[in-house]
Short mmCIF file of C-alpha atoms in Angstrom, two decimals:
data_model
loop_
_atom_site.label_atom_id
_atom_site.label_comp_id
_atom_site.label_asym_id
_atom_site.label_seq_id
_atom_site.Cartn_x
_atom_site.Cartn_y
_atom_site.Cartn_z
CA MET W 1 6.05 0.00 -33.71
CA THR W 2 2.94 -2.17 -33.92
CA ASN W 3 1.33 -4.08 -31.09
CA ALA W 4 2.63 -7.57 -31.81
CA ALA W 5 0.94 -10.56 -30.19
CA HIS W 6 2.79 -12.47 -27.51
CA ASP W 7 2.06 -16.02 -26.34
CA PHE W 8 2.46 -16.49 -22.59
CA GLN W 9 2.13 -20.12 -21.58
CA ARG W 10 3.72 -19.77 -18.15
CA ILE W 11 4.13 -16.64 -16.03
CA CYS W 12 6.22 -16.43 -12.87
CA VAL W 13 5.09 -13.86 -10.29
CA VAL W 14 7.88 -13.02 -7.85
CA GLY W 15 6.47 -11.70 -4.57
CA LEU W 16 3.10 -12.87 -3.28
CA GLY W 17 1.99 -9.83 -1.31
CA TYR W 18 -1.02 -7.52 -1.68
CA VAL W 19 -0.34 -7.09 -5.42
CA GLY W 20 1.54 -10.23 -6.41
CA LEU W 21 -0.94 -12.80 -5.11
CA PRO W 22 -4.07 -11.20 -6.66
CA THR W 23 -2.19 -10.73 -9.95
CA ALA W 24 -1.10 -14.37 -9.95
CA ALA W 25 -4.63 -15.55 -9.17
CA ILE W 26 -6.23 -13.43 -11.92
CA LEU W 27 -3.72 -14.65 -14.52
CA ALA W 28 -4.41 -18.25 -13.48
CA THR W 29 -8.14 -17.78 -14.07
CA LYS W 30 -7.30 -16.86 -17.67
CA GLY W 31 -5.97 -20.34 -18.33
CA ILE W 32 -2.28 -19.53 -17.89
CA ASP W 33 0.05 -21.65 -15.78
CA VAL W 34 1.25 -19.36 -12.99
CA VAL W 35 4.06 -19.98 -10.55
CA GLY W 36 4.02 -17.70 -7.52
CA VAL W 37 7.35 -17.22 -5.77
CA ASP W 38 7.92 -15.93 -2.26
CA VAL W 39 10.73 -16.26 0.27
CA GLU W 40 8.20 -16.72 3.09
CA VAL W 41 7.51 -20.46 3.47
CA ASP W 42 4.18 -19.80 5.22
CA ARG W 43 2.91 -17.94 2.16
CA VAL W 44 4.02 -20.69 -0.19
CA GLU W 45 2.35 -23.38 1.91
CA ALA W 46 -0.86 -21.36 2.21
CA VAL W 47 -1.17 -20.85 -1.55
CA ASN W 48 -0.43 -24.50 -2.33
CA ALA W 49 -3.18 -25.41 0.15
CA GLY W 50 -5.56 -23.19 -1.82
CA ALA W 51 -5.72 -20.46 0.81
CA ALA W 52 -5.30 -16.70 0.55
CA TYR W 53 -3.54 -15.30 3.61
CA ILE W 54 -4.61 -11.78 2.53
CA ALA W 55 -8.11 -10.73 3.58
CA GLU W 56 -9.44 -9.45 0.28
CA PRO W 57 -12.97 -9.98 -1.10
CA ASP W 58 -13.19 -12.99 -3.48
CA LEU W 59 -9.44 -13.62 -3.42
CA GLY W 60 -9.71 -16.79 -1.32
CA ALA W 61 -12.16 -18.40 -3.73
CA MET W 62 -10.06 -17.39 -6.74
CA VAL W 63 -6.87 -18.85 -5.24
CA ARG W 64 -8.62 -22.07 -4.23
CA GLU W 65 -10.17 -22.58 -7.66
CA SER W 66 -6.89 -21.82 -9.47
CA VAL W 67 -4.95 -24.28 -7.31
CA GLU W 68 -7.59 -26.99 -7.69
CA ARG W 69 -7.47 -26.62 -11.46
CA GLY W 70 -3.69 -26.89 -11.41
CA ARG W 71 -3.15 -23.42 -12.86
CA LEU W 72 -1.51 -21.87 -9.80
CA HIS W 73 1.13 -23.18 -7.49
CA ALA W 74 3.74 -21.54 -5.30
CA ARG W 75 7.36 -22.19 -4.43
CA GLN W 76 10.34 -20.43 -2.91
CA GLU W 77 12.56 -20.61 -6.00
CA VAL W 78 12.12 -18.86 -9.33
CA VAL W 79 11.52 -21.22 -12.28
CA GLY W 80 11.71 -20.71 -16.00
CA ALA W 81 8.75 -18.99 -17.65
CA ASP W 82 7.79 -16.86 -20.63
CA ALA W 83 7.31 -13.76 -18.49
CA PHE W 84 8.32 -12.68 -15.00
CA VAL W 85 6.35 -10.16 -12.94
CA ILE W 86 8.35 -8.78 -10.00
CA ALA W 87 6.20 -7.42 -7.16
CA VAL W 88 8.48 -7.39 -4.13
CA PRO W 89 8.68 -4.76 -1.36
CA THR W 90 10.65 -1.56 -1.90
CA PRO W 91 10.58 -0.04 1.60
CA LEU W 92 12.39 2.94 3.05
CA GLY W 93 15.66 2.75 4.93
CA ARG W 94 16.47 4.50 8.21
CA ASN W 95 17.10 7.83 6.51
CA GLN W 96 14.04 7.61 4.24
CA GLU W 97 16.15 6.39 1.33
CA PRO W 98 14.82 3.63 -1.01
CA ASP W 99 15.80 0.13 0.07
CA LEU W 100 16.04 -1.98 -3.09
CA ARG W 101 17.64 -5.08 -1.59
CA CYS W 102 14.54 -7.27 -2.07
CA LEU W 103 14.29 -6.11 -5.67
CA ARG W 104 17.94 -6.79 -6.34
CA HIS W 105 17.61 -10.29 -4.87
CA ALA W 106 14.53 -10.95 -7.01
CA ALA W 107 16.35 -9.77 -10.15
CA ALA W 108 19.29 -12.03 -9.37
CA SER W 109 16.96 -15.01 -9.01
CA VAL W 110 15.13 -14.26 -12.25
CA ALA W 111 18.40 -13.76 -14.12
CA GLN W 112 19.43 -17.38 -13.54
CA VAL W 113 16.52 -18.81 -15.56
CA LEU W 114 16.22 -16.26 -18.39
CA VAL W 115 16.20 -17.42 -22.01
CA PRO W 116 15.94 -15.35 -25.21
CA GLY W 117 12.42 -14.07 -25.79
CA ASN W 118 11.60 -13.65 -22.09
CA LEU W 119 9.80 -10.61 -20.69
CA VAL W 120 10.60 -9.14 -17.25
CA VAL W 121 8.12 -6.65 -15.79
CA LEU W 122 8.75 -4.69 -12.62
CA GLU W 123 5.62 -3.73 -10.65
CA SER W 124 7.22 -2.65 -7.38
CA THR W 125 6.97 1.10 -6.78
CA SER W 126 10.47 2.35 -7.45
CA PRO W 127 12.64 5.44 -7.87
CA VAL W 128 12.94 6.78 -11.42
CA GLY W 129 15.63 4.83 -13.24
CA THR W 130 15.12 1.58 -11.37
CA THR W 131 13.88 -0.38 -14.39
CA GLU W 132 17.09 0.49 -16.21
CA ALA W 133 19.02 -0.57 -13.12
CA VAL W 134 17.21 -3.92 -13.20
CA CYS W 135 18.42 -4.30 -16.80
CA GLU W 136 21.97 -3.71 -15.65
CA TRP W 137 21.65 -6.22 -12.80
CA LEU W 138 20.26 -8.86 -15.15
CA ALA W 139 23.01 -8.18 -17.68
CA GLU W 140 25.71 -8.51 -15.03
CA ALA W 141 24.36 -11.93 -14.07
CA ARG W 142 23.83 -13.12 -17.66
CA PRO W 143 26.49 -11.54 -19.91
CA GLU W 144 25.78 -14.03 -22.71
CA LEU W 145 22.30 -12.51 -23.19
CA THR W 146 21.50 -9.06 -24.60
CA PHE W 147 19.32 -6.52 -22.82
CA PRO W 148 17.43 -3.42 -24.05
CA HIS W 149 19.43 -0.79 -22.17
CA THR W 150 22.43 -1.54 -24.40
CA THR W 151 21.12 -3.49 -27.41
CA GLY W 152 17.81 -1.73 -27.90
CA GLU W 153 14.96 -3.26 -29.89
CA GLU W 154 16.94 -6.35 -30.91
CA SER W 155 17.69 -7.47 -27.35
CA ASP W 156 17.16 -11.07 -26.24
CA ILE W 157 15.20 -9.98 -23.17
CA ARG W 158 12.38 -7.44 -22.88
CA VAL W 159 12.20 -5.33 -19.69
CA ALA W 160 9.36 -3.03 -18.67
CA TYR W 161 7.69 -1.29 -15.73
CA SER W 162 3.98 -1.18 -14.90
CA PRO W 163 2.87 -0.05 -11.42
CA GLU W 164 -0.41 -1.15 -9.87
CA ARG W 165 -3.21 1.27 -9.02
CA VAL W 166 -5.30 -0.64 -6.52
CA LEU W 167 -7.16 0.02 -3.30
CA PRO W 168 -7.13 -2.59 -0.50
CA GLY W 169 -10.62 -3.98 -0.13
CA ASN W 170 -11.24 -3.77 -3.88
CA ILE W 171 -7.98 -5.06 -5.35
CA LEU W 172 -9.33 -7.70 -7.73
CA ALA W 173 -11.85 -5.37 -9.34
CA GLU W 174 -9.32 -2.56 -9.67
CA LEU W 175 -6.63 -4.80 -11.17
CA VAL W 176 -9.09 -5.63 -13.93
CA ASN W 177 -10.91 -2.32 -14.43
CA ASN W 178 -8.34 0.40 -13.76
CA ASP W 179 -6.25 1.95 -16.52
CA ARG W 180 -2.64 0.84 -16.64
CA VAL W 181 0.56 2.71 -17.49
CA VAL W 182 3.06 0.39 -19.17
CA GLY W 183 6.57 1.70 -19.64
CA GLY W 184 9.28 -0.12 -21.56
CA VAL W 185 13.02 0.35 -21.73
CA THR W 186 12.31 0.33 -25.48
CA PRO W 187 9.01 0.51 -27.40
CA SER W 188 9.16 -3.23 -28.08
CA CYS W 189 9.50 -3.86 -24.36
CA ALA W 190 6.46 -1.70 -23.65
CA TRP W 191 4.31 -3.45 -26.26
CA ALA W 192 5.34 -6.87 -24.98
CA ALA W 193 4.36 -5.93 -21.43
CA SER W 194 1.15 -4.33 -22.65
CA SER W 195 0.14 -7.60 -24.31
CA LEU W 196 0.65 -9.38 -20.99
CA TYR W 197 -1.62 -6.99 -19.11
CA ARG W 198 -4.27 -7.11 -21.81
CA ILE W 199 -4.80 -10.73 -20.81
CA PHE W 200 -6.88 -9.46 -17.89
CA VAL W 201 -6.96 -5.64 -17.85
CA GLN W 202 -10.17 -4.14 -19.22
CA GLY W 203 -9.04 -0.56 -18.67
CA THR W 204 -6.76 1.31 -21.06
CA CYS W 205 -3.11 0.24 -21.22
CA SER W 206 -1.15 3.41 -22.01
CA VAL W 207 2.25 2.61 -23.50
CA THR W 208 5.20 4.86 -22.68
CA SER W 209 8.82 4.77 -21.48
CA ALA W 210 9.93 3.09 -18.26
CA ARG W 211 11.06 6.36 -16.70
CA MET W 212 7.75 8.00 -17.51
CA ALA W 213 5.81 5.14 -15.92
CA GLU W 214 8.00 5.25 -12.81
CA LEU W 215 7.49 8.98 -12.40
CA VAL W 216 3.74 8.72 -13.05
CA LYS W 217 3.38 6.30 -10.13
CA LEU W 218 5.35 8.56 -7.78
CA THR W 219 3.39 11.59 -8.99
CA GLU W 220 0.04 9.97 -8.23
CA ASN W 221 0.96 9.18 -4.65
CA ALA W 222 2.82 12.42 -3.97
CA TYR W 223 -0.26 14.30 -5.20
CA ARG W 224 -2.46 12.47 -2.72
CA ASP W 225 0.05 12.97 0.06
CA VAL W 226 0.21 16.73 -0.49
CA ASN W 227 -3.58 17.00 -0.52
CA LEU W 228 -3.87 14.93 2.63
CA ALA W 229 -1.26 17.16 4.25
CA PHE W 230 -3.42 20.19 3.55
CA ALA W 231 -6.41 18.47 5.17
CA ASN W 232 -4.33 17.44 8.18
CA GLU W 233 -2.86 20.91 8.56
CA LEU W 234 -6.35 22.39 8.31
CA SER W 235 -7.42 20.16 11.21
CA LEU W 236 -4.61 21.69 13.30
CA VAL W 237 -5.76 25.17 12.33
CA CYS W 238 -9.36 24.36 13.29
CA ASP W 239 -8.27 22.94 16.62
CA ALA W 240 -6.28 26.08 17.42
CA LEU W 241 -9.23 28.30 16.48
CA GLY W 242 -11.90 26.18 18.15
CA VAL W 243 -13.74 25.42 14.91
CA ASP W 244 -15.13 22.06 13.75
CA PRO W 245 -12.89 20.88 10.85
CA TRP W 246 -15.49 18.56 9.38
CA GLU W 247 -18.00 21.37 9.04
CA VAL W 248 -15.38 23.70 7.55
CA ILE W 249 -14.54 21.08 4.91
CA GLU W 250 -18.20 20.37 4.19
CA PHE W 251 -18.93 24.04 3.55
CA ALA W 252 -15.70 24.65 1.61
CA ASN W 253 -16.39 21.71 -0.67
CA ARG W 254 -19.65 23.29 -1.81
CA HIS W 255 -17.48 25.57 -3.93
CA PRO W 256 -17.54 24.06 -7.43
CA ARG W 257 -13.75 23.98 -7.73
CA VAL W 258 -12.80 22.93 -4.18
CA ASP W 259 -12.46 19.35 -3.00
CA VAL W 260 -10.67 19.22 0.35
CA LEU W 261 -9.95 15.69 1.54
CA ARG W 262 -10.82 14.47 5.02
CA PRO W 263 -8.10 14.68 7.69
CA GLY W 264 -7.11 11.77 9.87
CA PRO W 265 -4.53 10.62 12.41
CA GLY W 266 -1.81 10.55 9.75
CA VAL W 267 -1.21 8.85 6.43
CA GLY W 268 -0.73 5.12 6.03
CA GLY W 269 -0.49 2.42 3.43
CA HIS W 270 2.51 1.16 1.55
CA CYS W 271 2.22 3.72 -1.26
CA VAL W 272 1.14 7.21 -0.18
CA ALA W 273 3.20 7.19 3.02
CA VAL W 274 6.32 5.90 1.25
CA ASP W 275 6.50 6.86 -2.43
CA PRO W 276 6.94 10.64 -2.02
CA TRP W 277 10.27 9.98 -0.33
CA PHE W 278 11.52 8.40 -3.56
CA LEU W 279 11.06 11.78 -5.24
CA VAL W 280 12.69 13.62 -2.35
CA ASN W 281 15.64 11.25 -2.36
CA ALA W 282 16.17 11.75 -6.10
CA VAL W 283 15.76 15.54 -6.29
CA PRO W 284 15.76 17.07 -2.79
CA ASP W 285 16.28 20.65 -3.95
CA GLN W 286 13.24 20.51 -6.24
CA THR W 287 10.77 18.98 -3.76
CA PRO W 288 10.23 21.40 -0.83
CA LEU W 289 6.44 21.03 -1.06
CA VAL W 290 6.60 17.24 -1.01
CA GLN W 291 9.00 17.33 1.95
CA THR W 292 6.72 19.68 3.88
CA ALA W 293 3.73 17.43 3.19
CA ARG W 294 5.65 14.45 4.50
CA ARG W 295 6.59 16.31 7.69
CA ILE W 296 2.98 17.34 8.29
CA ASN W 297 1.59 13.86 7.74
CA ASP W 298 4.35 12.11 9.67
CA GLY W 299 3.85 14.55 12.54
CA LYS W 300 0.10 14.04 12.87
CA PRO W 301 0.28 10.81 14.96
CA GLN W 302 2.25 12.57 17.71
CA TRP W 303 -0.23 15.45 17.64
CA VAL W 304 -3.01 12.92 18.23
CA VAL W 305 -1.02 11.32 21.05
CA ASP W 306 -0.65 14.72 22.69
CA ARG W 307 -4.42 15.25 22.52
CA VAL W 308 -5.07 11.86 24.08
CA LEU W 309 -2.62 12.55 26.89
CA ALA W 310 -4.35 15.86 27.53
CA ALA W 311 -7.69 14.07 27.66
CA CYS W 312 -6.25 11.73 30.31
CA GLY W 313 -5.54 14.67 32.60
CA GLY W 314 -6.62 13.96 36.18
CA LEU W 315 -6.89 10.19 35.62
CA ALA W 316 -4.34 8.19 37.59
CA ASN W 317 -4.53 4.97 35.56
CA PRO W 318 -6.75 5.66 32.56
CA THR W 319 -8.13 2.98 30.27
CA ILE W 320 -7.92 4.12 26.66
CA ALA W 321 -9.99 2.39 23.98
CA CYS W 322 -8.51 2.91 20.53
CA LEU W 323 -11.04 2.15 17.81
CA GLY W 324 -9.23 0.95 14.73
CA LEU W 325 -5.72 -0.21 13.96
CA ALA W 326 -5.80 -0.42 10.16
CA TYR W 327 -4.73 2.59 8.09
CA LYS W 328 -8.05 2.80 6.21
CA ALA W 329 -11.68 1.85 6.69
CA ASN W 330 -13.10 -1.65 6.37
CA VAL W 331 -9.84 -3.54 5.72
CA GLY W 332 -7.23 -5.09 7.97
CA ASP W 333 -4.21 -3.52 6.27
CA LEU W 334 -1.67 -2.34 8.86
CA ARG W 335 1.09 -1.24 6.50
CA GLU W 336 2.51 2.11 7.68
CA SER W 337 -0.65 2.62 9.73
CA PRO W 338 -0.57 5.79 11.86
CA ALA W 339 -2.96 4.08 14.27
CA VAL W 340 -0.29 1.49 15.09
CA ARG W 341 2.24 4.23 15.84
CA ILE W 342 -0.27 6.08 18.02
CA VAL W 343 -1.10 2.97 20.06
CA GLU W 344 2.60 2.16 20.45
CA ARG W 345 3.38 5.65 21.75
CA LEU W 346 0.38 5.76 24.08
CA GLU W 347 1.40 2.49 25.69
CA SER W 348 4.89 3.84 26.34
CA MET W 349 3.63 7.13 27.81
CA ILE W 350 0.76 6.26 30.14
CA ALA W 351 0.52 4.19 33.31
CA GLY W 352 -2.92 2.88 32.45
CA THR W 353 -4.32 0.36 29.97
CA VAL W 354 -4.55 0.58 26.19
CA LEU W 355 -7.29 -1.46 24.53
CA VAL W 356 -7.58 -1.84 20.77
CA VAL W 357 -10.71 -2.68 18.80
CA ASP W 358 -10.50 -3.66 15.14
CA PRO W 359 -12.94 -6.17 13.64
CA TYR W 360 -10.70 -6.61 10.57
CA VAL W 361 -7.47 -7.43 12.39
CA PRO W 362 -7.14 -10.99 13.76
CA GLY W 363 -4.19 -10.25 16.04
CA LEU W 364 -1.83 -7.53 17.19
CA PRO W 365 1.17 -6.79 14.95
CA GLU W 366 4.61 -7.74 16.26
CA VAL W 367 5.40 -4.16 17.31
CA LEU W 368 2.47 -4.27 19.78
CA ALA W 369 2.36 -7.97 20.66
CA HIS W 370 4.67 -7.75 23.68
CA ARG W 371 3.40 -4.47 25.07
CA ARG W 372 0.64 -3.61 27.52
CA VAL W 373 -1.88 -3.56 24.68
CA GLU W 374 -4.92 -5.81 24.33
CA LEU W 375 -7.02 -6.51 21.24
CA VAL W 376 -10.56 -6.83 22.59
CA ASP W 377 -14.21 -6.83 21.60
CA GLN W 378 -15.86 -3.47 21.01
CA ASP W 379 -18.45 -3.83 23.78
CA ASP W 380 -15.82 -4.91 26.30
CA ALA W 381 -13.61 -1.94 25.44
CA LEU W 382 -16.38 0.64 25.63
CA SER W 383 -17.69 -0.72 28.92
CA VAL W 384 -14.43 0.02 30.77
CA ALA W 385 -12.86 2.88 28.79
CA ASP W 386 -12.25 6.29 30.31
CA VAL W 387 -11.07 7.72 26.99
CA VAL W 388 -12.27 6.62 23.54
CA VAL W 389 -10.17 7.44 20.47
CA VAL W 390 -11.38 6.85 16.91
CA LEU W 391 -8.39 6.06 14.69
CA THR W 392 -10.06 4.24 11.78
CA ASP W 393 -13.51 4.88 10.36
CA HIS W 394 -14.66 1.27 10.10
CA ARG W 395 -18.35 0.94 9.28
CA GLU W 396 -18.93 -0.94 12.55
CA PHE W 397 -17.99 2.14 14.57
CA LEU W 398 -20.72 4.18 12.92
CA ASP W 399 -23.31 2.03 14.70
CA ILE W 400 -22.02 2.67 18.22
CA GLU W 401 -24.89 3.88 20.39
CA THR W 402 -24.34 7.27 21.98
CA ASP W 403 -25.42 5.80 25.32
CA CYS W 404 -22.19 3.77 25.31
CA LEU W 405 -20.16 7.00 25.18
CA VAL W 406 -21.83 8.91 28.00
CA GLY W 407 -19.30 10.09 30.57
CA LYS W 408 -16.30 9.19 28.45
CA ARG W 409 -13.70 11.55 27.06
CA LEU W 410 -13.84 11.35 23.28
CA ILE W 411 -11.27 12.07 20.58
CA ASP W 412 -12.46 11.49 17.03
CA THR W 413 -9.72 11.73 14.38
CA ARG W 414 -12.07 10.67 11.59
CA GLY W 415 -15.15 12.81 12.10
CA LEU W 416 -17.53 9.93 12.83
CA TRP W 417 -19.33 11.54 15.74
CA GLY W 418 -19.60 15.20 14.78
CA THR W 419 -18.58 18.22 16.81
CA GLN W 420 -18.80 16.55 20.23
CA ALA W 421 -15.53 14.74 19.69
CA SER W 422 -13.83 16.39 16.73
CA LEU W 423 -10.15 17.22 16.74
#
């Protein structure tokens, strides 16, 4: 199979979240007419006004320029196009099972406007076999068309899977520069999708099967989760033995074949904290290590809460200043953030006051908005706090003067302040 050229005049991006909106904006800068689709009317209105509701470097300017040039516009309904990129949420259900309702709804919407020659690419992180399931859903809705899971290379519609590999805070650069795995239901599907990504991807586009691409994505995030679990478990060991975990890791990493990650208050983000469960759900008997890693990482927030409660001992109505709400440094991303869970639990377990400082978060998330939690300025929080807890290693917290911490009980889950406050 050769890499045939494909002409994409209009591309429809379904889902305008952390991946969908940057992808739509980048495609628009390449001279392609892009329609962004989202069920949230606020997102649609923001994009059509030339605004990016996601705080990501350079994204606002890119969206504004694309809208002004008439290359990007948003709506709530899917429209006809040459290619469809589906980037909708695939969260976990109550029992940690994959919830594909948003994906199924997106597929049903796309199905209504398909014509022969169209390409459908799934980007949402998904269980292995989901791309083939999307084919089946599309075929059920459009029986007069042929699809690759039954017709093979001669199908009317091409269907493929290509997961993102991006880091919040650097999404635009990574969308362009990172390598891409492109998996098709058939080789023709993979090559068609690869030609779409080569419009803007400067990294290598590796062509493979859809199932391989799905498993590669889950493997990447499960690998990180297991390694983070080791670091988090090591922090528990160090606490029990009275040893500084940051120093242990520093010395251990001087071994040429050791690279221990840094522990934290848990694991957050939409990918690493979620994707391993897709593997567990599919093959529970073959994933005891992944399941153990998930238990360790999911248990770390409560362990931090217990340490904070212990630090409040003897204080009738303590004021706790929690530094950081985002799941990682220098961004405002709250998805699956362990810091949010810690703040929520602290508020429910103490009689005092919980203050939150996060220069990247404009307001409290809904889960905290109606609780006894205040989002305040750093100086105000430190001036009244009895207990200070570092939950996110934002660069701003590195500059806190030690004089501001004198007399306060410190818990540092990120290793910013050395042995004086280490877990």
